[in-house]
CSV table of C-alpha atoms and ligand atoms in Angstrom, one decimal:
chain,number,residue,atom,x,y,z
A,974,MET,CA,0.2,-0.1,-0.1
A,975,ILE,CA,1.6,3.4,-0.9
A,976,ALA,CA,1.2,6.3,1.6
A,977,THR,CA,-1.6,8.8,0.7
A,978,PRO,CA,-2.0,12.3,2.1
A,979,GLU,CA,-4.8,11.3,4.3
A,980,ARG,CA,-2.5,8.5,5.7
A,981,PRO,CA,1.0,9.7,6.1
A,982,ALA,CA,3.6,7.1,6.7
A,983,PHE,CA,4.6,7.0,10.4
A,984,ARG,CA,8.0,6.1,11.3
A,985,PRO,CA,8.3,5.4,14.9
A,986,PRO,CA,11.5,6.3,16.7
A,987,ALA,CA,14.5,4.0,16.4
A,988,PRO,CA,18.3,4.6,16.4
A,989,ARG,CA,19.8,5.2,12.9
A,990,PRO,CA,21.8,2.5,12.1
A,991,ARG,CA,25.7,3.4,12.2
A,992,ALA,CA,27.6,4.0,9.2
A,993,GLU,CA,30.6,2.0,10.5
A,994,ALA,CA,31.2,-0.7,13.1
A,995,PRO,CA,32.3,1.1,16.0
A,996,GLY,CA,35.9,0.2,17.9
A,997,LEU,CA,36.1,-1.6,21.0
A,998,LEU,CA,35.6,0.9,23.7
A,999,ALA,CA,32.8,2.7,21.7
A,1000,PHE,CA,31.1,-0.8,21.3
A,1001,LEU,CA,31.4,-1.7,24.6
A,1002,LEU,CA,30.2,1.6,26.0
A,1003,ALA,CA,27.2,1.3,23.3
A,1004,LEU,CA,26.3,-2.1,24.6
A,1005,ARG,CA,26.0,-0.8,28.3
A,1006,ARG,CA,23.9,2.1,27.5
A,1007,ASN,CA,21.7,0.7,24.6
A,1008,PRO,CA,22.6,-2.2,22.3
A,1009,LEU,CA,20.4,-1.2,19.6
A,1010,THR,CA,22.7,1.5,18.9
A,1011,THR,CA,25.6,-1.0,17.9
A,1012,TRP,CA,23.6,-2.0,14.6
A,1013,THR,CA,25.4,-0.6,11.4
A,1014,GLU,CA,23.6,-0.4,8.1
A,1015,ARG,CA,25.2,-3.5,6.9
A,1016,HIS,CA,23.4,-5.6,9.2
A,1017,PHE,CA,19.9,-4.2,7.9
A,1018,ARG,CA,21.2,-4.7,4.2
A,1019,GLU,CA,23.1,-7.8,4.2
A,1020,LYS,CA,22.0,-11.5,5.1
A,1021,VAL,CA,24.8,-12.6,6.8
A,1022,THR,CA,27.5,-10.6,8.3
A,1023,SER,CA,30.3,-12.2,10.4
A,1024,GLY,CA,33.5,-11.2,12.1
A,1025,GLU,CA,36.1,-11.8,15.1
A,1026,GLY,CA,35.7,-9.8,18.1
A,1027,ILE,CA,36.0,-9.9,21.8
A,1028,LEU,CA,33.0,-12.5,21.8
A,1029,GLY,CA,34.9,-14.8,19.4
A,1030,ARG,CA,33.6,-15.4,16.1
A,1031,VAL,CA,30.1,-13.7,15.8
A,1032,MET,CA,27.8,-14.1,12.9
A,1033,VAL,CA,24.6,-11.9,12.5
A,1034,VAL,CA,21.8,-13.9,10.2
A,1035,ASN,CA,18.9,-12.5,8.6
A,1036,ASP,CA,18.5,-15.3,6.3
A,1037,PRO,CA,15.2,-16.8,6.8
A,1038,ALA,CA,16.4,-20.2,5.0
A,1039,ILE,CA,19.9,-20.1,7.7
A,1040,ILE,CA,17.7,-19.1,10.4
A,1041,ARG,CA,15.3,-22.2,9.9
A,1042,HIS,CA,18.4,-24.3,9.9
A,1043,VAL,CA,19.9,-23.1,13.1
A,1044,LEU,CA,16.9,-23.1,15.2
A,1045,VAL,CA,14.7,-25.9,13.4
A,1046,ASP,CA,16.6,-28.2,11.1
A,1047,ASN,CA,19.7,-28.7,13.1
A,1048,ALA,CA,18.8,-27.3,16.3
A,1049,ALA,CA,20.4,-30.0,18.2
A,1050,ASN,CA,24.2,-28.4,17.0
A,1051,TYR,CA,23.2,-24.9,18.5
A,1052,ARG,CA,23.0,-24.5,22.5
A,1053,LYS,CA,22.4,-21.2,24.3
A,1054,ASP,CA,25.5,-19.5,24.3
A,1055,ASP,CA,27.4,-18.4,27.6
A,1056,LEU,CA,26.8,-14.7,27.4
A,1057,GLN,CA,23.3,-15.2,27.3
A,1058,LEU,CA,23.3,-17.4,30.2
A,1059,ARG,CA,26.0,-15.3,32.3
A,1060,VAL,CA,23.1,-12.3,31.6
A,1061,LEU,CA,20.2,-14.5,32.5
A,1062,ALA,CA,21.0,-17.3,34.7
A,1063,PRO,CA,21.5,-15.0,37.9
A,1064,GLY,CA,17.9,-13.9,37.9
A,1065,LEU,CA,16.3,-17.2,36.5
A,1066,GLY,CA,18.3,-20.0,38.0
A,1067,ARG,CA,18.0,-23.0,35.8
A,1068,GLY,CA,14.4,-22.8,34.3
A,1069,LEU,CA,13.2,-23.6,31.0
A,1070,LEU,CA,14.6,-20.5,29.4
A,1071,THR,CA,18.1,-21.2,30.5
A,1072,ALA,CA,18.4,-25.0,31.0
A,1073,ASP,CA,20.1,-26.9,28.4
A,1074,GLY,CA,20.6,-30.2,26.9
A,1075,GLU,CA,19.0,-33.0,28.7
A,1076,GLU,CA,17.8,-31.2,31.7
A,1077,TRP,CA,16.0,-28.7,29.3
A,1078,ARG,CA,14.1,-31.5,27.4
A,1079,LEU,CA,12.9,-33.1,30.8
A,1080,GLN,CA,11.5,-29.7,31.8
A,1081,ARG,CA,10.2,-28.9,28.3
A,1082,ARG,CA,8.4,-32.0,28.5
A,1083,THR,CA,7.2,-31.8,31.8
A,1084,ILE,CA,6.1,-28.0,31.6
A,1085,ALA,CA,4.5,-28.1,28.1
A,1086,PRO,CA,1.0,-29.8,29.3
A,1087,LEU,CA,0.8,-26.4,31.0
A,1088,PHE,CA,0.3,-24.1,28.1
A,1089,THR,CA,-2.0,-26.2,26.0
A,1090,PRO,CA,-4.7,-24.3,24.2
A,1091,ARG,CA,-7.1,-25.5,26.4
A,1092,THR,CA,-5.5,-24.6,29.8
A,1093,VAL,CA,-4.5,-21.4,28.4
A,1094,GLN,CA,-8.2,-20.7,27.3
A,1095,GLY,CA,-9.0,-21.6,31.3
A,1096,PHE,CA,-7.0,-18.4,31.8
A,1097,PHE,CA,-9.4,-16.2,30.1
A,1098,PRO,CA,-11.5,-15.1,32.8
A,1099,ALA,CA,-8.4,-14.3,34.9
A,1100,MET,CA,-7.1,-12.2,32.2
A,1101,ARG,CA,-10.3,-10.2,31.7
A,1102,GLU,CA,-10.7,-9.5,34.9
A,1103,SER,CA,-7.3,-8.0,35.0
A,1104,ALA,CA,-8.0,-5.8,32.2
A,1105,GLU,CA,-11.5,-4.6,33.5
A,1106,ARG,CA,-9.8,-3.7,36.9
A,1107,LEU,CA,-7.5,-1.8,35.1
A,1108,VAL,CA,-10.4,-0.1,32.9
A,1109,ARG,CA,-12.5,0.5,36.2
A,1110,ARG,CA,-9.3,2.3,37.6
A,1111,TRP,CA,-8.8,4.3,34.6
A,1112,GLN,CA,-12.3,5.3,34.4
A,1113,ARG,CA,-12.3,6.8,37.9
A,1114,ARG,CA,-9.6,9.4,36.4
A,1115,PRO,CA,-10.8,12.6,34.9
A,1116,ASP,CA,-10.3,13.1,31.0
A,1117,GLY,CA,-6.6,14.9,30.7
A,1118,ARG,CA,-5.0,12.6,33.2
A,1119,ILE,CA,-1.4,11.8,32.6
A,1120,VAL,CA,-0.8,8.2,33.1
A,1121,ASP,CA,2.6,6.1,32.7
A,1122,VAL,CA,1.2,3.5,30.1
A,1123,SER,CA,4.4,1.6,30.5
A,1124,LEU,CA,4.1,1.1,34.3
A,1125,GLU,CA,0.3,0.4,33.9
A,1126,MET,CA,0.9,-2.2,31.4
A,1127,THR,CA,3.6,-3.6,33.8
A,1128,ARG,CA,1.0,-3.7,36.5
A,1129,VAL,CA,-1.7,-5.2,34.3
A,1130,THR,CA,0.5,-7.9,32.8
A,1131,LEU,CA,1.8,-8.6,37.0
A,1132,ASP,CA,-2.0,-8.7,37.9
A,1133,VAL,CA,-2.2,-11.3,35.3
A,1134,LEU,CA,0.5,-13.5,36.3
A,1135,GLU,CA,-1.1,-13.0,40.2
A,1136,ARG,CA,-4.1,-14.6,39.0
A,1137,THR,CA,-2.9,-17.4,36.7
A,1138,VAL,CA,0.2,-18.6,38.4
A,1139,PHE,CA,-0.4,-18.0,42.3
A,1140,THR,CA,-4.4,-17.1,42.2
A,1141,THR,CA,-4.2,-16.8,45.8
A,1142,GLY,CA,-2.2,-13.4,45.8
A,1143,ILE,CA,1.5,-12.9,45.4
A,1144,SER,CA,1.5,-10.0,47.9
A,1145,HIS,CA,-0.4,-7.7,49.8
A,1146,ASN,CA,1.5,-4.8,48.4
A,1147,PRO,CA,1.2,-5.3,44.6
A,1148,ASP,CA,3.1,-1.9,43.8
A,1149,ALA,CA,6.0,-3.0,46.1
A,1150,LEU,CA,6.3,-6.2,44.4
A,1151,GLY,CA,6.0,-4.7,40.7
A,1152,ARG,CA,8.9,-2.4,41.9
A,1153,ALA,CA,11.0,-5.1,43.3
A,1154,ILE,CA,10.4,-7.5,40.2
A,1155,THR,CA,11.3,-4.4,37.8
A,1156,ARG,CA,14.5,-3.8,39.9
A,1157,TYR,CA,15.2,-7.4,39.8
A,1158,PHE,CA,15.3,-7.8,36.2
A,1159,GLU,CA,16.5,-4.1,35.7
A,1160,GLY,CA,19.6,-4.8,37.7
A,1161,LEU,CA,20.3,-8.3,36.6
A,1162,GLY,CA,19.4,-7.5,32.7
A,1163,ARG,CA,22.1,-5.0,31.9
A,1164,ILE,CA,24.9,-6.5,30.0
A,1165,ASP,CA,27.9,-6.1,31.8
A,1166,PRO,CA,31.5,-5.7,30.4
A,1167,VAL,CA,32.3,-8.5,33.0
A,1168,ASP,CA,30.0,-10.7,31.4
A,1169,ILE,CA,31.4,-9.7,28.0
A,1170,PHE,CA,34.8,-11.0,29.1
A,1171,GLY,CA,33.3,-14.2,30.4
A,1172,LEU,CA,34.6,-13.6,34.2
A,1173,PRO,CA,33.6,-16.1,36.7
A,1174,ALA,CA,30.1,-15.7,38.6
A,1175,TRP,CA,31.6,-14.7,41.8
A,1176,VAL,CA,33.1,-11.4,40.3
A,1177,PRO,CA,30.6,-8.7,41.3
A,1178,ARG,CA,28.6,-6.9,38.7
A,1179,ILE,CA,27.2,-3.6,39.4
A,1180,GLY,CA,24.1,-4.3,38.6
A,1181,HIS,CA,23.7,-7.0,40.5
A,1182,LEU,CA,25.1,-5.2,43.5
A,1183,ARG,CA,22.1,-2.9,43.4
A,1184,ALA,CA,19.5,-5.2,42.4
A,1185,ARG,CA,20.6,-7.4,45.8
A,1186,PRO,CA,17.5,-6.2,48.3
A,1187,ALA,CA,15.2,-6.7,45.4
A,1188,ILE,CA,16.7,-10.3,44.7
A,1189,ARG,CA,16.1,-11.1,48.6
A,1190,TYR,CA,12.8,-9.6,48.7
A,1191,PHE,CA,11.7,-11.7,45.6
A,1192,GLU,CA,13.2,-14.7,46.3
A,1193,GLU,CA,11.8,-15.2,49.8
A,1194,MET,CA,8.3,-14.3,48.5
A,1195,VAL,CA,8.7,-17.2,45.8
A,1196,GLN,CA,10.0,-19.6,48.2
A,1197,ASN,CA,7.5,-18.8,51.0
A,1198,LEU,CA,4.4,-19.2,48.4
A,1199,ILE,CA,5.9,-22.6,47.4
A,1200,ALA,CA,6.0,-23.8,50.7
A,1201,ALA,CA,2.6,-22.6,51.4
A,1202,ARG,CA,1.3,-24.4,48.4
A,1203,LYS,CA,2.9,-27.3,49.3
A,1204,THR,CA,1.4,-27.7,52.7
A,1205,LEU,CA,-2.2,-26.9,51.4
A,1206,LEU,CA,-1.6,-29.9,48.5
A,1207,GLY,CA,-0.4,-32.0,51.3
A,1208,SER,CA,-3.2,-31.5,53.4
A,1209,GLY,CA,-5.8,-32.6,50.9
A,1210,GLN,CA,-7.8,-29.7,51.1
A,1211,PRO,CA,-8.8,-28.2,47.4
A,1212,ALA,CA,-6.0,-26.3,46.1
A,1213,PRO,CA,-6.3,-23.6,43.2
A,1214,ARG,CA,-5.7,-24.8,39.6
A,1215,ASP,CA,-3.1,-22.4,38.9
A,1216,LEU,CA,0.3,-22.6,37.3
A,1217,LEU,CA,1.8,-23.3,40.6
A,1218,THR,CA,-0.3,-26.1,41.7
A,1219,LEU,CA,0.2,-27.3,38.0
A,1220,LEU,CA,4.1,-27.1,38.4
A,1221,LEU,CA,4.1,-28.9,41.6
A,1222,GLU,CA,1.9,-31.8,40.3
A,1223,ALA,CA,3.5,-32.0,36.8
A,1224,SER,CA,5.2,-35.1,35.9
A,1225,ASP,CA,7.3,-36.2,32.8
A,1226,PRO,CA,5.0,-37.9,30.3
A,1227,GLU,CA,7.6,-40.3,29.6
A,1228,THR,CA,9.5,-41.3,32.9
A,1229,GLY,CA,6.4,-40.1,35.5
A,1230,LYS,CA,8.9,-38.2,37.5
A,1231,GLY,CA,8.1,-34.7,38.9
A,1232,LEU,CA,10.3,-31.4,39.0
A,1233,SER,CA,12.4,-31.0,41.8
A,1234,ASP,CA,11.8,-28.0,44.3
A,1235,LEU,CA,14.6,-26.0,42.6
A,1236,ASP,CA,13.1,-26.5,39.1
A,1237,VAL,CA,9.6,-25.3,40.3
A,1238,ASN,CA,11.2,-22.3,41.9
A,1239,ALA,CA,13.5,-21.5,38.9
A,1240,ASN,CA,10.7,-21.9,36.5
A,1241,ILE,CA,8.0,-19.6,38.7
A,1242,VAL,CA,10.8,-17.0,38.3
A,1243,THR,CA,11.1,-17.7,34.9
A,1244,PHE,CA,7.2,-17.3,33.9
A,1245,ILE,CA,7.2,-13.8,36.1
A,1246,GLY,CA,10.6,-13.1,34.2
A,1247,ALA,CA,10.0,-14.2,30.8
A,1248,GLY,CA,6.0,-13.4,31.1
A,1249,HIS,CA,5.5,-9.8,32.3
A,1250,GLU,CA,7.6,-7.5,31.0
A,1251,THR,CA,7.7,-9.0,27.3
A,1252,THR,CA,3.8,-8.6,27.2
A,1253,ALA,CA,3.9,-5.5,28.8
A,1254,ASN,CA,6.0,-4.0,26.1
A,1255,ALA,CA,4.1,-5.3,23.1
A,1256,LEU,CA,1.0,-3.7,24.8
A,1257,SER,CA,2.9,-0.5,25.5
A,1258,TRP,CA,4.5,0.0,22.1
A,1259,SER,CA,1.1,-1.1,20.6
A,1260,ILE,CA,-0.8,1.7,22.3
A,1261,TYR,CA,1.7,4.2,21.3
A,1262,LEU,CA,1.9,3.3,17.7
A,1263,ILE,CA,-2.0,3.7,17.4
A,1264,SER,CA,-1.9,6.8,19.0
A,1265,GLN,CA,0.6,8.4,16.4
A,1266,ASP,CA,-1.5,7.0,13.3
A,1267,GLY,CA,-5.0,8.4,13.2
A,1268,HIS,CA,-6.1,6.0,10.7
A,1269,ALA,CA,-4.9,2.8,12.5
A,1270,ARG,CA,-6.6,4.2,15.4
A,1271,ALA,CA,-10.0,4.8,14.1
A,1272,ARG,CA,-9.9,1.3,12.5
A,1273,ILE,CA,-8.9,-0.5,15.7
A,1274,GLU,CA,-11.9,1.4,17.8
A,1275,ALA,CA,-14.4,0.7,15.2
A,1276,GLU,CA,-13.5,-3.0,15.2
A,1277,VAL,CA,-13.6,-3.3,18.9
A,1278,ASP,CA,-16.8,-1.4,19.0
A,1279,ASP,CA,-18.3,-3.7,16.1
A,1280,VAL,CA,-17.0,-7.1,17.5
A,1281,LEU,CA,-17.7,-6.4,21.4
A,1282,GLY,CA,-20.6,-4.2,21.3
A,1283,ALA,CA,-21.3,-3.7,25.2
A,1284,ASP,CA,-20.5,-7.6,25.9
A,1285,ALA,CA,-17.8,-8.7,28.1
A,1286,ILE,CA,-14.9,-9.9,25.9
A,1287,GLU,CA,-15.2,-13.8,25.5
A,1288,PRO,CA,-12.8,-16.4,23.7
A,1289,VAL,CA,-15.3,-16.4,20.6
A,1290,HIS,CA,-14.4,-12.7,19.9
A,1291,LEU,CA,-10.6,-13.1,19.8
A,1292,ASP,CA,-10.9,-14.5,16.0
A,1293,ARG,CA,-13.0,-11.7,14.8
A,1294,LEU,CA,-10.5,-9.0,16.3
A,1295,VAL,CA,-8.3,-9.3,13.2
A,1296,TYR,CA,-7.1,-5.8,13.1
A,1297,THR,CA,-6.5,-5.4,16.9
A,1298,ARG,CA,-4.4,-8.8,16.2
A,1299,ALA,CA,-2.4,-7.1,13.4
A,1300,VAL,CA,-1.8,-3.9,15.5
A,1301,LEU,CA,0.0,-6.2,18.2
A,1302,GLU,CA,1.8,-8.0,15.6
A,1303,GLU,CA,3.3,-4.8,13.9
A,1304,ALA,CA,4.2,-3.7,17.0
A,1305,MET,CA,6.1,-6.8,18.0
A,1306,ARG,CA,7.7,-6.2,14.6
A,1307,LEU,CA,8.9,-2.8,15.1
A,1308,TYR,CA,9.8,-3.4,18.6
A,1309,PRO,CA,10.1,-7.1,19.3
A,1310,PRO,CA,9.8,-7.7,23.1
A,1311,VAL,CA,12.9,-9.9,22.8
A,1312,PRO,CA,15.1,-8.2,20.4
A,1313,PHE,CA,18.1,-10.4,20.5
A,1314,LEU,CA,18.5,-14.1,20.2
A,1315,SER,CA,21.7,-16.1,20.2
A,1316,ARG,CA,23.1,-19.8,20.0
A,1317,ALA,CA,26.4,-21.2,20.0
A,1318,ALA,CA,27.4,-23.7,17.2
A,1319,ILE,CA,28.6,-27.0,19.1
A,1320,ALA,CA,30.2,-28.7,15.7
A,1321,ASN,CA,31.0,-27.5,12.5
A,1322,ASP,CA,28.2,-27.0,10.1
A,1323,LYS,CA,27.1,-25.7,6.7
A,1324,ALA,CA,23.8,-24.1,6.2
A,1325,GLY,CA,23.2,-23.4,2.3
A,1326,ASP,CA,26.9,-22.0,1.5
A,1327,VAL,CA,27.6,-20.7,4.5
A,1328,ASP,CA,30.1,-22.4,6.6
A,1329,ILE,CA,29.6,-22.3,10.6
A,1330,ALA,CA,32.5,-23.0,12.2
A,1331,ALA,CA,32.3,-24.7,15.7
A,1332,GLY,CA,32.0,-21.9,18.7
A,1333,THR,CA,30.3,-19.6,16.3
A,1334,LEU,CA,28.3,-17.3,18.1
A,1335,VAL,CA,25.2,-17.1,15.8
A,1336,THR,CA,22.8,-14.2,16.6
A,1337,ILE,CA,19.6,-13.6,15.1
A,1338,ALA,CA,18.3,-10.2,16.3
A,1339,PRO,CA,14.3,-10.0,15.6
A,1340,TYR,CA,14.8,-6.2,16.1
A,1341,VAL,CA,17.1,-6.4,12.9
A,1342,LEU,CA,15.5,-8.9,10.9
A,1343,HIS,CA,12.0,-7.1,11.3
A,1344,ARG,CA,13.2,-4.3,9.6
A,1345,HIS,CA,15.6,-5.7,7.2
A,1346,GLU,CA,15.5,-4.1,3.8
A,1347,THR,CA,15.5,-7.5,1.7
A,1348,LEU,CA,12.5,-8.9,3.7
A,1349,TRP,CA,10.3,-6.0,4.3
A,1350,THR,CA,8.8,-2.9,2.3
A,1351,GLU,CA,9.3,0.3,3.9
A,1352,PRO,CA,10.5,-1.9,7.0
A,1353,ASP,CA,10.6,1.2,9.4
A,1354,VAL,CA,6.8,2.3,8.6
A,1355,PHE,CA,4.0,1.4,11.1
A,1356,ARG,CA,1.6,-0.5,8.7
A,1357,PRO,CA,-0.6,-3.1,10.7
A,1358,GLU,CA,-2.3,-4.0,7.4
A,1359,ARG,CA,1.0,-6.0,6.6
A,1360,PHE,CA,-0.4,-8.6,9.4
A,1361,LEU,CA,-4.1,-8.8,7.9
A,1362,PRO,CA,-4.8,-12.2,7.1
A,1363,GLU,CA,-4.1,-12.4,3.3
A,1364,ALA,CA,-1.0,-10.3,3.6
A,1365,ARG,CA,0.2,-12.0,6.5
A,1366,ALA,CA,0.2,-15.6,4.7
A,1367,THR,CA,3.0,-14.0,2.6
A,1368,ILE,CA,5.2,-13.0,5.6
A,1369,ASP,CA,8.1,-16.0,5.5
A,1370,ARG,CA,7.8,-17.9,8.8
A,1371,PHE,CA,11.3,-17.3,9.5
A,1372,ALA,CA,11.3,-13.5,8.7
A,1373,TYR,CA,9.1,-12.6,11.6
A,1374,LEU,CA,10.4,-14.1,15.1
A,1375,PRO,CA,8.7,-12.3,18.0
A,1376,PHE,CA,8.5,-15.6,19.9
A,1377,GLY,CA,11.3,-17.5,18.3
A,1378,ALA,CA,11.1,-20.8,16.5
A,1379,GLY,CA,11.9,-24.3,16.6
A,1380,PRO,CA,11.9,-26.4,20.0
A,1381,ARG,CA,13.0,-23.6,21.9
A,1382,VAL,CA,9.7,-21.5,20.5
A,1383,CYS,CA,8.1,-19.4,23.5
A,1384,ILE,CA,6.2,-21.7,25.6
A,1385,GLY,CA,4.0,-18.7,26.4
A,1386,ALA,CA,3.2,-17.4,22.9
A,1387,SER,CA,-0.6,-18.4,23.1
A,1388,PHE,CA,-0.7,-17.1,26.8
A,1389,ALA,CA,0.8,-13.8,26.0
A,1390,LEU,CA,-1.2,-13.3,22.7
A,1391,GLN,CA,-4.6,-14.2,24.2
A,1392,GLU,CA,-3.8,-11.7,27.4
A,1393,ALA,CA,-2.4,-8.8,25.2
A,1394,MET,CA,-5.6,-9.1,22.9
A,1395,VAL,CA,-8.0,-9.0,26.0
A,1396,VAL,CA,-6.1,-5.8,27.4
A,1397,LEU,CA,-5.9,-4.1,24.0
A,1398,ALA,CA,-9.2,-4.5,23.5
A,1399,SER,CA,-10.6,-3.6,26.6
A,1400,ILE,CA,-8.7,-0.7,26.7
A,1401,VAL,CA,-9.3,0.8,23.2
A,1402,ARG,CA,-13.2,0.1,23.8
A,1403,SER,CA,-13.3,2.4,26.7
A,1404,VAL,CA,-10.3,5.1,26.5
A,1405,ARG,CA,-8.2,6.9,24.3
A,1406,LEU,CA,-4.4,7.8,25.0
A,1407,ASP,CA,-2.2,10.5,23.4
A,1408,LEU,CA,1.3,11.1,23.7
A,1409,ALA,CA,1.8,13.6,26.7
A,1410,GLU,CA,3.4,17.3,25.4
A,1411,GLY,CA,6.9,16.8,25.3
A,1412,HIS,CA,7.3,13.3,26.3
A,1413,VAL,CA,10.3,11.6,24.2
A,1414,VAL,CA,10.0,8.0,23.2
A,1415,GLU,CA,12.9,6.1,22.9
A,1416,PRO,CA,13.3,2.4,22.4
A,1417,LEU,CA,15.7,0.9,24.9
A,1418,HIS,CA,17.0,-2.8,24.9
A,1419,ARG,CA,17.3,-4.3,28.3
A,1420,ILE,CA,16.7,-8.1,27.5
A,1421,THR,CA,13.3,-6.7,26.7
A,1422,LEU,CA,12.7,-3.7,24.4
A,1423,ARG,CA,11.1,-1.0,26.3
A,1424,PRO,CA,10.3,2.9,26.0
A,1425,ARG,CA,13.4,4.3,27.8
A,1426,HIS,CA,11.7,7.1,29.6
A,1427,GLY,CA,8.3,5.1,30.2
A,1428,LEU,CA,5.3,6.1,28.2
A,1429,ARG,CA,3.3,9.2,29.7
A,1430,MET,CA,-0.1,9.8,27.9
A,1431,SER,CA,-3.0,11.7,28.5
A,1432,LEU,CA,-6.3,9.8,29.0
A,1433,SER,CA,-9.7,10.4,27.5
A,1434,HIS,CA,-12.8,8.7,28.1
A,1435,ARG,CA,-14.2,7.8,24.6
A,1436,ALA,CA,-17.7,8.0,26.2
A,1437,SER,CA,-17.1,11.6,26.7
A,1438,LEU,CA,-15.4,12.0,23.2
A,1439,ALA,CA,-18.1,10.7,21.8
A,1440,LYS,CA,-20.5,13.6,23.3
A,1441,LEU,CA,-18.2,16.2,21.7
B,2245,LIG,C1,4.7,-10.9,24.1
B,2245,LIG,C2,5.2,-11.6,25.0
B,2245,LIG,C3,6.3,-12.6,24.8
B,2245,LIG,C4,7.5,-12.7,24.0
B,2245,LIG,C5,7.6,-11.6,22.7
B,2245,LIG,C6,8.2,-13.8,24.1
B,2245,LIG,C7,9.4,-14.1,23.2
B,2245,LIG,C8,10.0,-15.3,23.6
B,2245,LIG,C9,11.2,-15.8,22.4
B,2245,LIG,C10,11.7,-15.0,21.7
B,2245,LIG,C11,11.8,-16.9,23.4
B,2245,LIG,C12,12.8,-17.8,22.7
B,2245,LIG,C13,14.1,-17.4,23.3
B,2245,LIG,C14,15.0,-18.2,22.4
B,2245,LIG,O1,14.9,-18.8,21.6
B,2245,LIG,O2,16.3,-18.0,22.7
B,2245,LIG,C15,10.8,-17.6,24.7
B,2245,LIG,C16,11.1,-18.4,25.2
B,2245,LIG,C17,10.3,-18.6,26.3
B,2245,LIG,N1,9.2,-17.7,27.0
B,2245,LIG,FE1,8.6,-16.2,25.8
B,2245,LIG,N2,7.8,-14.4,25.3
B,2245,LIG,C18,6.7,-14.0,25.7
B,2245,LIG,C19,5.8,-14.3,26.6
B,2245,LIG,C20,6.0,-15.2,27.6
B,2245,LIG,C21,5.1,-15.6,28.7
B,2245,LIG,C22,3.7,-14.8,29.1
B,2245,LIG,C23,5.8,-16.8,29.2
B,2245,LIG,C24,5.6,-17.6,30.1
B,2245,LIG,C25,3.9,-17.3,31.1
B,2245,LIG,C26,7.0,-17.0,28.5
B,2245,LIG,C27,7.6,-18.0,28.8
B,2245,LIG,C28,9.0,-18.2,28.2
B,2245,LIG,C29,9.7,-19.5,28.4
B,2245,LIG,C30,9.7,-20.6,29.6
B,2245,LIG,C31,10.5,-19.6,27.4
B,2245,LIG,C32,11.9,-20.4,27.2
B,2245,LIG,C33,11.2,-21.7,26.2
B,2245,LIG,C34,12.4,-23.0,26.0
B,2245,LIG,O3,13.7,-22.3,26.0
B,2245,LIG,O4,11.9,-24.1,26.1
B,2245,LIG,N3,7.0,-16.2,27.5
B,2245,LIG,N4,10.1,-16.1,24.7
């Protein structure tokens, strides 16, 4: 589709790719400040770039066929690399996201039944309740009130987790918990030069020191919740059928063995870590993007009004909310919540005519892939229509990877999409959000991709706008 005067192309903010690769010091500084600023024009133009650096041999792959080879066809030859583990494991332990080899296979087999379409649909009422609670809270605010949408989305996704992972309540003070979780992952999620040089785990990382009180608060909370639930399950009294109970009762379909206490703990933390900020960011970026494009906003509002009317949202509505889904998918294209994936090659390999030597760090960056000149038309323009069913069918499966692909594809993808749809549709039906004057939006890569300064937006009630 060509941009028309009524529909000017909206190019949302993104750092301009560098003309040349930076030197070592500049690279390290940029990596610490915002890894998005390390990408060069070549990355967005060439399908494979490789080089030797402090991380050893690194290959950046933007060729869908090679990505498929690495993530699916020969996935057994690629393991999670050490840098990724050094950054993630201190926060997440050996949960599903960071475990590898046989340990991972066993966990994945045991945990997969927790995310079947039926179980996920069972969480629909909890997601709706969280969305409605947010909207009710906003309805009590006057028109023109400024809210930080980024913070509000983190809150709503935590609320969903509270209702689906623990049910009985994470904490009496959800804001304190929210802050502890944010500090926990923020402190641990910054790429520290110490990690890049591969120093051992006992060398203190600045971020980790800063996050220490939050780490302790959060770890104790999870341990207490698990202990309380085990006592309840042991007593024979009815226990909620939430993810915590399902994890404690889960058993490997092949061996019948359950998860150890350590595994349950690591996976609770993993679900919270992997599940809240990712979904919150997908929602924040969607809300921001429609606020900047009048056409998209009118279209999503019309769709939500038409499909939902005055009814409470139900699972049957989701298939009909095609534009709403397209907005979410386009937001995750431009601002993939997980902007960077990586693997280490175990043995020498060949993908097409590209040789991949053992030990190579193969990086697949959804942020770059999703804006690659050879794969997308006008890659930097916000255009949800790309994801309407007919056009979407033409997108290569391995050119669009918000949830990864292959055996290690996001286990929570359908959970996240269902949640994001319910929350976005509920918001759009009731309020309109506009960027607060003077607020600067800048994408920041900190494990997830989020707005650096939050997202201050002004709230209007659609009911009062209709009267104008
Ligand atoms: C919009 C929201 C989300 C996005 C964009 C997202 C993205 C991803 C991606 C890209 C991966 C693959 C990482 C890799 O290959 O190295 C992944 C893995 C994972 N995600 Fe998600 N995720 C989201 C929501 C969730 C939710 C809600 C949960 C859980 C409740 C979750 C749990 C996990 C877990 C446990 C893994 C590791 C799977 C494995 O290695 O077997 N994610 N996610």
